[in-house]
Structure formats: C-alpha cells, structure tokens
Coordinates of N, CA and C in Angstrom, one line a residue:
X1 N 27.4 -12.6 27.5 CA 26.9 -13.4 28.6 C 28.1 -14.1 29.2
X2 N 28.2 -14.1 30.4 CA 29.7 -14.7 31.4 C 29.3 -15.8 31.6
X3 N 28.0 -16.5 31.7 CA 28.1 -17.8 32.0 C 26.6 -18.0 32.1
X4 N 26.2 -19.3 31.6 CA 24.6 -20.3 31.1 C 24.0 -21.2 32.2
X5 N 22.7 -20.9 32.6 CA 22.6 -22.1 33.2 C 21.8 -23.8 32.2
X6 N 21.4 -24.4 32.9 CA 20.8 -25.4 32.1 C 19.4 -24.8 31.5
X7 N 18.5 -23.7 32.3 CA 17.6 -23.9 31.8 C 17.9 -22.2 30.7
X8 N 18.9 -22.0 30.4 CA 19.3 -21.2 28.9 C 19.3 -22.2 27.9
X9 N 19.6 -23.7 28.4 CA 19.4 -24.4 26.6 C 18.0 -25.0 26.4
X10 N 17.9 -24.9 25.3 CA 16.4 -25.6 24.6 C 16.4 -27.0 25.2
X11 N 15.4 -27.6 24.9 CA 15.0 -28.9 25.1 C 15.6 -29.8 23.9
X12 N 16.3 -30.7 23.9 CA 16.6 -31.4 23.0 C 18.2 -31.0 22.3
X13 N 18.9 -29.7 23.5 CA 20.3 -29.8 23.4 C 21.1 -30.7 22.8
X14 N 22.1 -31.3 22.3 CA 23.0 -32.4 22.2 C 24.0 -31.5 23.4
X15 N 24.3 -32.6 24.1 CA 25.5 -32.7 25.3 C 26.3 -33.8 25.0
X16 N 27.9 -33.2 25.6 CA 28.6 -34.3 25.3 C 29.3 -34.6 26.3
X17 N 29.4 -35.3 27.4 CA 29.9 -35.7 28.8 C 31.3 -36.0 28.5
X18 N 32.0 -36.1 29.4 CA 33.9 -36.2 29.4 C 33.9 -36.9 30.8
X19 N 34.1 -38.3 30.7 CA 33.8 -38.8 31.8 C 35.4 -39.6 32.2
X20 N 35.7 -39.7 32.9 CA 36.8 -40.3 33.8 C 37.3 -40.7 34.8
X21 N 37.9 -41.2 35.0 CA 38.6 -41.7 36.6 C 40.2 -42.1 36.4
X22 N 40.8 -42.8 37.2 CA 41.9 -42.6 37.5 C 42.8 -43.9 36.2
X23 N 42.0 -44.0 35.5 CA 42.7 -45.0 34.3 C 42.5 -44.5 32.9
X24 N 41.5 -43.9 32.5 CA 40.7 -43.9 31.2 C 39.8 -42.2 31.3
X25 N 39.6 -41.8 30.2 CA 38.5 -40.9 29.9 C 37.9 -41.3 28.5
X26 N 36.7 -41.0 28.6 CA 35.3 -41.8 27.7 C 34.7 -40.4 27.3
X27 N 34.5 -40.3 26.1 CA 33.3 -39.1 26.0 C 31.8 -40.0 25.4
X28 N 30.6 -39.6 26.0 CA 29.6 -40.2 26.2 C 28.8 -38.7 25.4
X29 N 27.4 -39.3 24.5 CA 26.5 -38.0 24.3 C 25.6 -38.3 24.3
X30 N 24.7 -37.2 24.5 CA 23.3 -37.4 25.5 C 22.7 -36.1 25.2
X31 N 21.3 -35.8 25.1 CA 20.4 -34.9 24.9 C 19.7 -34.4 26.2
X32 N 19.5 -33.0 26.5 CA 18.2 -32.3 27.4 C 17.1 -32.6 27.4
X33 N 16.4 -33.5 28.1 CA 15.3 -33.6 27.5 C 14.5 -32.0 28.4
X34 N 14.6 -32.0 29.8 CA 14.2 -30.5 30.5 C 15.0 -30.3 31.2
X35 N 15.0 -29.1 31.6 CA 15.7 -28.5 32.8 C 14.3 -28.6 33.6
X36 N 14.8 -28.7 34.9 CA 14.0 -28.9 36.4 C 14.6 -27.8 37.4
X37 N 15.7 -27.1 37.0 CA 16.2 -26.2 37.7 C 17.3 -25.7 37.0
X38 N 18.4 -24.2 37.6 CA 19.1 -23.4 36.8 C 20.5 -25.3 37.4
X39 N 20.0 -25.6 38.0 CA 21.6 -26.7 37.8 C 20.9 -27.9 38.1
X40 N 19.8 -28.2 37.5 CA 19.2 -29.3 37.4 C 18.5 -29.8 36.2
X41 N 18.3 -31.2 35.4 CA 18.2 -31.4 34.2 C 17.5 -32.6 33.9
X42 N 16.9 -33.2 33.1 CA 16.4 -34.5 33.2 C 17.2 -34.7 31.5
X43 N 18.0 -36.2 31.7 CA 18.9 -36.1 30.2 C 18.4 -37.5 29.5
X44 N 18.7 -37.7 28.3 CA 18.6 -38.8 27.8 C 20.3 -39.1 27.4
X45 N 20.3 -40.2 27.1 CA 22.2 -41.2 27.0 C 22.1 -41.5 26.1
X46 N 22.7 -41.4 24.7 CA 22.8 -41.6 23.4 C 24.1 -42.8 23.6
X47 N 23.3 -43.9 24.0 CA 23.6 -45.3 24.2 C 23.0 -46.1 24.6
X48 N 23.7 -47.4 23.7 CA 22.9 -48.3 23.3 C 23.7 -49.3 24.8
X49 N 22.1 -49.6 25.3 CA 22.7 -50.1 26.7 C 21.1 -50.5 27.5
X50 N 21.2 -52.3 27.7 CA 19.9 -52.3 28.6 C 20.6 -52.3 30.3
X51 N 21.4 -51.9 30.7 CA 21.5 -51.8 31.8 C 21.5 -50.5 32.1
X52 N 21.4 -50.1 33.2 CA 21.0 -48.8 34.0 C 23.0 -48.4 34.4
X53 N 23.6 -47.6 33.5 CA 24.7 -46.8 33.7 C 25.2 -46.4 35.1
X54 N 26.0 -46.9 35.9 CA 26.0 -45.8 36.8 C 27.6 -44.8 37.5
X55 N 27.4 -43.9 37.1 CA 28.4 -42.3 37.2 C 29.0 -42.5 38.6
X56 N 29.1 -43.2 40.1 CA 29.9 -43.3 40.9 C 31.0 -42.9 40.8
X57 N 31.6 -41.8 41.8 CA 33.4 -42.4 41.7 C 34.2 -42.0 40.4
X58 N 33.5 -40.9 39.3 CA 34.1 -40.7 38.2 C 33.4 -38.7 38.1
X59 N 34.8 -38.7 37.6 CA 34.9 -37.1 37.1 C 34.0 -37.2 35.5
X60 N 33.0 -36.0 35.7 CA 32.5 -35.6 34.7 C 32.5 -34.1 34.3
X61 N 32.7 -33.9 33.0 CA 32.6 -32.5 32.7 C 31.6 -33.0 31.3
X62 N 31.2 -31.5 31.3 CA 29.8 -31.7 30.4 C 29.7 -30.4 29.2
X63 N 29.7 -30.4 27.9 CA 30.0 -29.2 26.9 C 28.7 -29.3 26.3
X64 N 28.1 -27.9 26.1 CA 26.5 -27.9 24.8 C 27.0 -26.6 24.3
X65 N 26.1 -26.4 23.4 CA 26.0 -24.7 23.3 C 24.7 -24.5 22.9
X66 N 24.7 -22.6 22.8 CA 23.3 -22.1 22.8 C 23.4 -22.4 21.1
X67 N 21.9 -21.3 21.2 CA 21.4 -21.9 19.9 C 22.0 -21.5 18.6
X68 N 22.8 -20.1 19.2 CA 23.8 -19.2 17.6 C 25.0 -20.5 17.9
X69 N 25.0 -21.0 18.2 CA 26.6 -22.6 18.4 C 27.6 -21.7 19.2
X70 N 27.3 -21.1 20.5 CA 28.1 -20.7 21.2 C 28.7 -21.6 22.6
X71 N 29.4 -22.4 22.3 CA 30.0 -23.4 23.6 C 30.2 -23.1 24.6
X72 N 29.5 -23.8 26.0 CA 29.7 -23.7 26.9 C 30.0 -24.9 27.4
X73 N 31.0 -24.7 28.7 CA 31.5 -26.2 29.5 C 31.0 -26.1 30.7
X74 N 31.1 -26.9 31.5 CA 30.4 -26.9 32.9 C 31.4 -28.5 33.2
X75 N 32.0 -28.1 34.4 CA 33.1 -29.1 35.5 C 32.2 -29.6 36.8
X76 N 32.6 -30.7 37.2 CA 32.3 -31.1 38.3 C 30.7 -31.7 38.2
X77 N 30.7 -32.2 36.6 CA 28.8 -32.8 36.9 C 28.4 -33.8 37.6
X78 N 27.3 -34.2 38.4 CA 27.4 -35.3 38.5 C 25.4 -36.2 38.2
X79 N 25.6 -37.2 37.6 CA 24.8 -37.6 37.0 C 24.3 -38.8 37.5
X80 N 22.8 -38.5 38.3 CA 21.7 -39.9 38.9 C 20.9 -40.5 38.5
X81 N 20.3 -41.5 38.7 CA 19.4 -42.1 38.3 C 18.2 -42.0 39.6
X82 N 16.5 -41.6 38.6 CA 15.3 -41.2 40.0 C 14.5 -41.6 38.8
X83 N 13.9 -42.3 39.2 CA 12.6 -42.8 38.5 C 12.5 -43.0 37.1
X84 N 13.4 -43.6 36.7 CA 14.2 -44.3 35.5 C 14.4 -43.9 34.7
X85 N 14.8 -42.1 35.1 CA 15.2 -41.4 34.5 C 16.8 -40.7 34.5
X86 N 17.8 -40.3 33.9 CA 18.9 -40.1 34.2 C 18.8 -38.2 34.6
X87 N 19.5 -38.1 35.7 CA 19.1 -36.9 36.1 C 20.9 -36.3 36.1
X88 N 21.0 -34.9 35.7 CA 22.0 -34.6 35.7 C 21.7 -33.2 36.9
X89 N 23.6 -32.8 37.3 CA 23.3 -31.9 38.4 C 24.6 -31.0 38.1
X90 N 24.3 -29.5 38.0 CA 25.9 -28.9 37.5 C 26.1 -28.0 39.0
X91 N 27.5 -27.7 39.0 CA 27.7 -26.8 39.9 C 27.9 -25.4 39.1
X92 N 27.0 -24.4 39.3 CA 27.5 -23.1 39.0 C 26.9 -23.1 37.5
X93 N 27.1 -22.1 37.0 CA 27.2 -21.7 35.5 C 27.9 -22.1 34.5
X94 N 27.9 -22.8 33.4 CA 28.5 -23.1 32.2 C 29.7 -22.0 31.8
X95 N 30.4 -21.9 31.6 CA 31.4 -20.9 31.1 C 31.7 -21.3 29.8
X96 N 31.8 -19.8 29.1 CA 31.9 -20.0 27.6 C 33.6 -20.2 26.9
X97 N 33.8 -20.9 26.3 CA 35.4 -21.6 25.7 C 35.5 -21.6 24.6
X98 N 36.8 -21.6 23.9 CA 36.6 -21.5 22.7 C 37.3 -23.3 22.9
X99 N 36.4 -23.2 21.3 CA 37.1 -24.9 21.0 C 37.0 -25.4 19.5
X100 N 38.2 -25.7 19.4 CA 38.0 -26.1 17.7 C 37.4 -27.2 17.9
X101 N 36.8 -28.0 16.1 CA 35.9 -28.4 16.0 C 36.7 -30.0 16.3
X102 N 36.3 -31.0 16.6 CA 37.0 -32.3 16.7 C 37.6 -32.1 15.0
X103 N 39.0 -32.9 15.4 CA 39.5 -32.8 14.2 C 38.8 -34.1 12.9
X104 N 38.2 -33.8 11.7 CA 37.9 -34.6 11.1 C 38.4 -35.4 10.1
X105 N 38.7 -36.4 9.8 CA 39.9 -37.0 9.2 C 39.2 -37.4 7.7
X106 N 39.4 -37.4 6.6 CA 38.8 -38.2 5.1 C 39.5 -39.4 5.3
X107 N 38.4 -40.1 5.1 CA 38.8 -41.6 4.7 C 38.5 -41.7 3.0
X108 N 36.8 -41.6 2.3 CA 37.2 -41.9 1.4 C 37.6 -43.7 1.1
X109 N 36.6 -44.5 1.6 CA 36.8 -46.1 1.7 C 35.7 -46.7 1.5
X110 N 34.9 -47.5 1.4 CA 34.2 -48.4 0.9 C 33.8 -48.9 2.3
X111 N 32.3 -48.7 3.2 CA 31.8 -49.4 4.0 C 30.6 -50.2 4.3
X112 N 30.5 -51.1 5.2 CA 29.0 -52.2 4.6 C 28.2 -51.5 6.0
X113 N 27.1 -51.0 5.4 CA 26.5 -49.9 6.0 C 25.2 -51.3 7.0
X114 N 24.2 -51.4 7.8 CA 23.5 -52.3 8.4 C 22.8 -51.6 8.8
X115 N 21.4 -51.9 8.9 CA 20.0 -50.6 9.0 C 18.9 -52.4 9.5
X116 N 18.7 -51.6 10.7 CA 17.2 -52.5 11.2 C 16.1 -52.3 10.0
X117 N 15.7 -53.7 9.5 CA 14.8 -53.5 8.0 C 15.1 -53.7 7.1
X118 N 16.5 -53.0 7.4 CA 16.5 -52.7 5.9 C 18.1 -53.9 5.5
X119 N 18.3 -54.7 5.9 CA 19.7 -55.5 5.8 C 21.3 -54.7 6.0
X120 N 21.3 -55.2 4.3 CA 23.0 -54.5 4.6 C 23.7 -54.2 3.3
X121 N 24.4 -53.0 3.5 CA 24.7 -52.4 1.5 C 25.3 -51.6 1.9
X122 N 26.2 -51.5 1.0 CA 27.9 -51.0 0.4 C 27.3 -49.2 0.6
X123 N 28.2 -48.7 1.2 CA 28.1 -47.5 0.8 C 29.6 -46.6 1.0
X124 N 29.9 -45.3 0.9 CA 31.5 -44.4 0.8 C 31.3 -43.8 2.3
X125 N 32.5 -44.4 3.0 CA 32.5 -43.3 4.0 C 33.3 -42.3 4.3
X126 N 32.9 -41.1 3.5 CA 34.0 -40.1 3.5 C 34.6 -39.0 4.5
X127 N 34.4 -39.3 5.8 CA 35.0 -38.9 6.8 C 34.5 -39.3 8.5
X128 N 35.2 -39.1 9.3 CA 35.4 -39.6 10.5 C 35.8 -38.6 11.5
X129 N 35.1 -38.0 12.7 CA 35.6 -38.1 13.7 C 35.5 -38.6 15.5
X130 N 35.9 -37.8 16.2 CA 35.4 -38.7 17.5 C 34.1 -38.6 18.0
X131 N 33.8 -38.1 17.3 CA 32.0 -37.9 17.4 C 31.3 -38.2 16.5
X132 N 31.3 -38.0 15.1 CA 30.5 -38.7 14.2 C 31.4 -39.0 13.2
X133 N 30.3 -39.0 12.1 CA 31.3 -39.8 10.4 C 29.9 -39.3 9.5
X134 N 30.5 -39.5 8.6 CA 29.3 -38.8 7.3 C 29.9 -40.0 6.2
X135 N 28.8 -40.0 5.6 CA 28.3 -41.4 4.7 C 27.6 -40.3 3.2
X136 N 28.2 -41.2 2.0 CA 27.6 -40.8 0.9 C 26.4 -41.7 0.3
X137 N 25.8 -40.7 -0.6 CA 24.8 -41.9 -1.2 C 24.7 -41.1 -2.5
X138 N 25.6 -42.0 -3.7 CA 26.1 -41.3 -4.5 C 24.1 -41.9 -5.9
X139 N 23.8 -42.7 -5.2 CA 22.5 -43.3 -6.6 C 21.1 -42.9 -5.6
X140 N 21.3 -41.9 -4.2 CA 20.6 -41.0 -4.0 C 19.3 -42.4 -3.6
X141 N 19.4 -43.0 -3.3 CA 18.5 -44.5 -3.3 C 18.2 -44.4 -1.4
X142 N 19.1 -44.2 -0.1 CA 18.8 -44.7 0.6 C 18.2 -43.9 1.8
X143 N 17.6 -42.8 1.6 CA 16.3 -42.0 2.0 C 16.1 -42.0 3.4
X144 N 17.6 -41.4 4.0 CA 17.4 -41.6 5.2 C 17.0 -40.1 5.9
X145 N 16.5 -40.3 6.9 CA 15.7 -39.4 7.8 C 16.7 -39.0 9.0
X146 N 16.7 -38.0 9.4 CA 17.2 -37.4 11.2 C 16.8 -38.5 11.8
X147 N 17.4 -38.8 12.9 CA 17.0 -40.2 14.1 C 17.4 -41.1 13.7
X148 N 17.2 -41.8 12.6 CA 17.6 -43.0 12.0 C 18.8 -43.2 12.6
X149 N 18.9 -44.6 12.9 CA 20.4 -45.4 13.6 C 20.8 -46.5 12.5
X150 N 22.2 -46.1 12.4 CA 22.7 -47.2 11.5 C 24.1 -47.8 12.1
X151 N 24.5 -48.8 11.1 CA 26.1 -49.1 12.1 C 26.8 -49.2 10.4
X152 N 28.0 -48.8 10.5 CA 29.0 -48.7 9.6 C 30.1 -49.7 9.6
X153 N 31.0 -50.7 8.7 CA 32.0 -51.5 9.0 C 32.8 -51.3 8.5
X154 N 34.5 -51.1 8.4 CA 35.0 -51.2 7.4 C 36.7 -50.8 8.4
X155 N 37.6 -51.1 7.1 CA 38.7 -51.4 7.7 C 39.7 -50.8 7.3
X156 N 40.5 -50.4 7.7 CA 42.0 -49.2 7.3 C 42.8 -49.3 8.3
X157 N 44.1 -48.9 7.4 CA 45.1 -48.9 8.4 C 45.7 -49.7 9.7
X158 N 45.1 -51.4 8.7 CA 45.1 -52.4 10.3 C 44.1 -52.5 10.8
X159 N 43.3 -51.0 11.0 CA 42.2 -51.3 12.1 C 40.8 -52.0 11.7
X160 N 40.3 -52.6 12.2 CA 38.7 -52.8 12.0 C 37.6 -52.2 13.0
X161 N 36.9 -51.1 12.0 CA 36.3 -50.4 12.9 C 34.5 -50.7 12.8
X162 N 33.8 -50.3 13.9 CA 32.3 -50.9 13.8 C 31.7 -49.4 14.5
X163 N 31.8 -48.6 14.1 CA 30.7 -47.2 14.1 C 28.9 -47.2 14.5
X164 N 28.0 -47.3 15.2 CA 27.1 -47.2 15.1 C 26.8 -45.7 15.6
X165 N 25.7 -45.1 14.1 CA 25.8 -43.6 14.3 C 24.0 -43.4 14.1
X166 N 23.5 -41.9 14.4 CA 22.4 -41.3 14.6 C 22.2 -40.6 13.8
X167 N 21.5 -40.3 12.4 CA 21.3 -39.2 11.5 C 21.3 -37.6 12.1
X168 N 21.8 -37.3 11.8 CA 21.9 -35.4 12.3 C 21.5 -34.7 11.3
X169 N 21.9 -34.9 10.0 CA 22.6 -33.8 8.9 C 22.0 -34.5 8.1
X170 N 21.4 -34.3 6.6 CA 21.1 -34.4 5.4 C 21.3 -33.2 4.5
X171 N 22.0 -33.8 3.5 CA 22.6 -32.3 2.7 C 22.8 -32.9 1.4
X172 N 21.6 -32.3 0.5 CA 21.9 -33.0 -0.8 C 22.6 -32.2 -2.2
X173 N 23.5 -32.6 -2.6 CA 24.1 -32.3 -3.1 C 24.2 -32.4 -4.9
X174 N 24.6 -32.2 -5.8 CA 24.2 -32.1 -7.4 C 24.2 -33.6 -7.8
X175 N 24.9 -34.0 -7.5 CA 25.5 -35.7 -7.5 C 25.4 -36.5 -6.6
X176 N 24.9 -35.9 -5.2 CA 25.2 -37.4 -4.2 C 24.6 -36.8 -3.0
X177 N 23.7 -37.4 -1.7 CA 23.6 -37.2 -1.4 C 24.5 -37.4 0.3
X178 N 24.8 -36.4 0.9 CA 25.6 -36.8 2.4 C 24.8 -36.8 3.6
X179 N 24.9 -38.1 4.3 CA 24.6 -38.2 5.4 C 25.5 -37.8 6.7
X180 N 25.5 -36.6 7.6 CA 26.0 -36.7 8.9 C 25.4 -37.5 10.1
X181 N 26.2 -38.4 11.0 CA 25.9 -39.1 11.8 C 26.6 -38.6 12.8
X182 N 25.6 -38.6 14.2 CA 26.2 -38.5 15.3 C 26.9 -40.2 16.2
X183 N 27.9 -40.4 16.3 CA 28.8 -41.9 16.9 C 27.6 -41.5 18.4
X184 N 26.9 -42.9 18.4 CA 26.5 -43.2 19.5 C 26.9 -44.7 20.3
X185 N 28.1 -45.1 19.8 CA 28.5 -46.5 20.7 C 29.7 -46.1 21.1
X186 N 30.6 -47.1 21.7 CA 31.8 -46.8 22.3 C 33.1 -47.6 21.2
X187 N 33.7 -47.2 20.6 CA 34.4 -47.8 19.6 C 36.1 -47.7 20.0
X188 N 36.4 -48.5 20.7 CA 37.9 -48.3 21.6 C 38.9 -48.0 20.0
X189 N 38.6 -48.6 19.6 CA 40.1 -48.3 18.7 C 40.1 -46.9 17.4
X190 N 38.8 -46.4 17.8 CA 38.8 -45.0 17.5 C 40.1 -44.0 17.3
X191 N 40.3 -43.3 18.4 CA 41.1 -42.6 18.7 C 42.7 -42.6 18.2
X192 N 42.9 -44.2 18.2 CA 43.9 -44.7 17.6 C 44.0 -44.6 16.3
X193 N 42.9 -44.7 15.5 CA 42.6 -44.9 14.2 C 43.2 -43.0 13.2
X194 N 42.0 -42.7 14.5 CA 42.3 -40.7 13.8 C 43.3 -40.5 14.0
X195 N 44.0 -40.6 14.9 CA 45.6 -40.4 15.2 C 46.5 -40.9 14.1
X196 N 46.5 -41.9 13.9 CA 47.3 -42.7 12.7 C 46.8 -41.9 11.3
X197 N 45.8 -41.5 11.3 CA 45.1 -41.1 10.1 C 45.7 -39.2 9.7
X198 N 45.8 -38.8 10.8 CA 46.7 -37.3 11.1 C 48.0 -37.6 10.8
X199 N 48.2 -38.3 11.4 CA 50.0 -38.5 11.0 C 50.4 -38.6 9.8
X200 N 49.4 -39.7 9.2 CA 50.0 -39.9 8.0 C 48.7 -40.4 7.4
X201 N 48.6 -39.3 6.8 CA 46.9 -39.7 6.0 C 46.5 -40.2 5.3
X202 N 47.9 -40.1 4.1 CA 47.6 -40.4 2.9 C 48.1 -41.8 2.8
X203 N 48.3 -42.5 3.9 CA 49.2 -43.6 3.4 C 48.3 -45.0 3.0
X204 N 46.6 -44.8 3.1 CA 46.0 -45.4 2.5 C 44.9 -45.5 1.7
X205 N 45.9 -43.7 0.7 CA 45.0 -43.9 -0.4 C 45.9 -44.1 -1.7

C-alpha cells in the first residue's frame, strides 16, 4: 500500500502530532475519534486542558499506524475547532516510514504514584520514554484498568520530574505486575532527562 488515508484507520487510532514554529517543537497525542472524509477527521487531545487549544501559525505533522503497527506520517496538518469539537485536516495521503521505537531509557527508581480516589503510594518506575513510562506492581495490590490516569513523581539525575500518564498496557507477570502508560501532559524537562540518561545511564544506579 503507497499511502493511507484517514478513513483506513479504525476509530480510536492513537495519533501523535509534531507540532512547531519558529522556537520550539512539542509532540502532543490525540485519538480518532471518526473520519468525516479521506482528509477529514474529528480527533480527541490527550490533554489535560480547560481551555480550547489553538493550532494557528504552527507546523504540524501527524504519525498513526494501521492495525498490523504499520506507520504512517502525514506533513502539513492543520487542526480546527467546529462545534466544540477538534477537527483535524490532512493534505494527501499518509506515507509509510520506517521508524524506530522512541528510545526507552530504565530508570529502575522509587516513585510516589497519585490516583483520583485513590491518594498516593510508593511504587517502581522501571522505564521512561517521550511518550510513555511503565510502572511496576510488585504485591500485585493496585488493579488498574486501560484509561485510568495517574501522575508519577520522582527525581534523578538533578531532575524533578511530574509524568501524568494513561493506562495502555497491562501485562502480568510471575512476580509483578507492569503497567504501560501513555505521557499525556507536557513535562519540559523530559527530553533533557532521556538524553542525560543515554549518555550516561548508569551513573544513577
């Protein structure tokens, strides 16, 4: 297949926007909720935000894949707001790319995990990247579900980091159970963190 349009992905895609302008680029993720057309979409913003977003004046490119996890990018998106819904618009066809996976870094650290309901409790967070982090639950006690939103805290290498993430992944294991989270906030000192963490990884264990 040479190239996808929107209405080749399922409903409920994960999309990941690449958004920019002439200072900064932001990666933002967001779900399908329909396609309305082969370059037309109605999306949801996997962000936490009571104001109404708005994409003016900024380069977007936009990556999903189909459903065997075959990646597609699409350049030049541009994303509105129509009846208080966020409406995305692509030029042309998705083209297929190869791309390695975000690089994921082991931490392996001790974090105070925070759950609406439910307070706040110690848990391992054994890896990180620019898009999510996975969390252990070694006494198998905290029974979390897909969707569930939680925020993570904890501190390395200088940094103090505040993660709020989206259950994806549950995968239980002989001893412990792992949670994968999708990062749904904007955490500036991220990027900084994995980098320092590549370089020199071991230097905080």
């Amino acid at each position: 297949m040479a190239g996808i349009y929107l209405t080749d992905l399922i409903e409920g895609s994960a999309i990941t926007l690449k958004i920019s302008n002439k200072v900064k680029t932001i990666e933002m993720h967001a779900s399908l909720l329909r396609a309305l057309r082969e370059d037309l979409a109605v999306i949801e913003l996997d962000f936490q935000s009571n104001q109404r977003l708005n994409f003016d004046n900024v380069h977007i490119e936009m990556e999903s894949q189909t459903e065997d996890g075959t990646p597609y990018k699409w350049n030049n998106v541009k994303i509105g707001f129509f009846e208080k819904q966020y409406i995305l618009r692509t030029e042309g066809a998705g083209t297929r790319f190869n791309r390695r996976e975000y690089f994921r870094v082991g931490v392996s650290k001790r974090a105070l995990m925070r759950m609406v309901g439910r307070g706040q409790k110690e848990v391992m967070l054994r890896d990180v990247s620019m898009t999510g982090f996975a969390i252990t639950d070694q006494r198998k006690e905290l029974d979390l579900l897909p969707g569930d939103e939680l925020s993570v805290h904890f501190e390395d290498l200088g940094h103090v980091l505040d993660l709020v993430g989206r259950v994806v992944r549950v995968q239980e294991e002989e001893d412990v159970v792992v949670y994968g989270l999708r990062i749904i906030n904007l955490c500036k000192d991220l990027s900084s963190y994995i980098s320092m963490k590549q370089r020199g990884g071991r230097a905080s264990k």
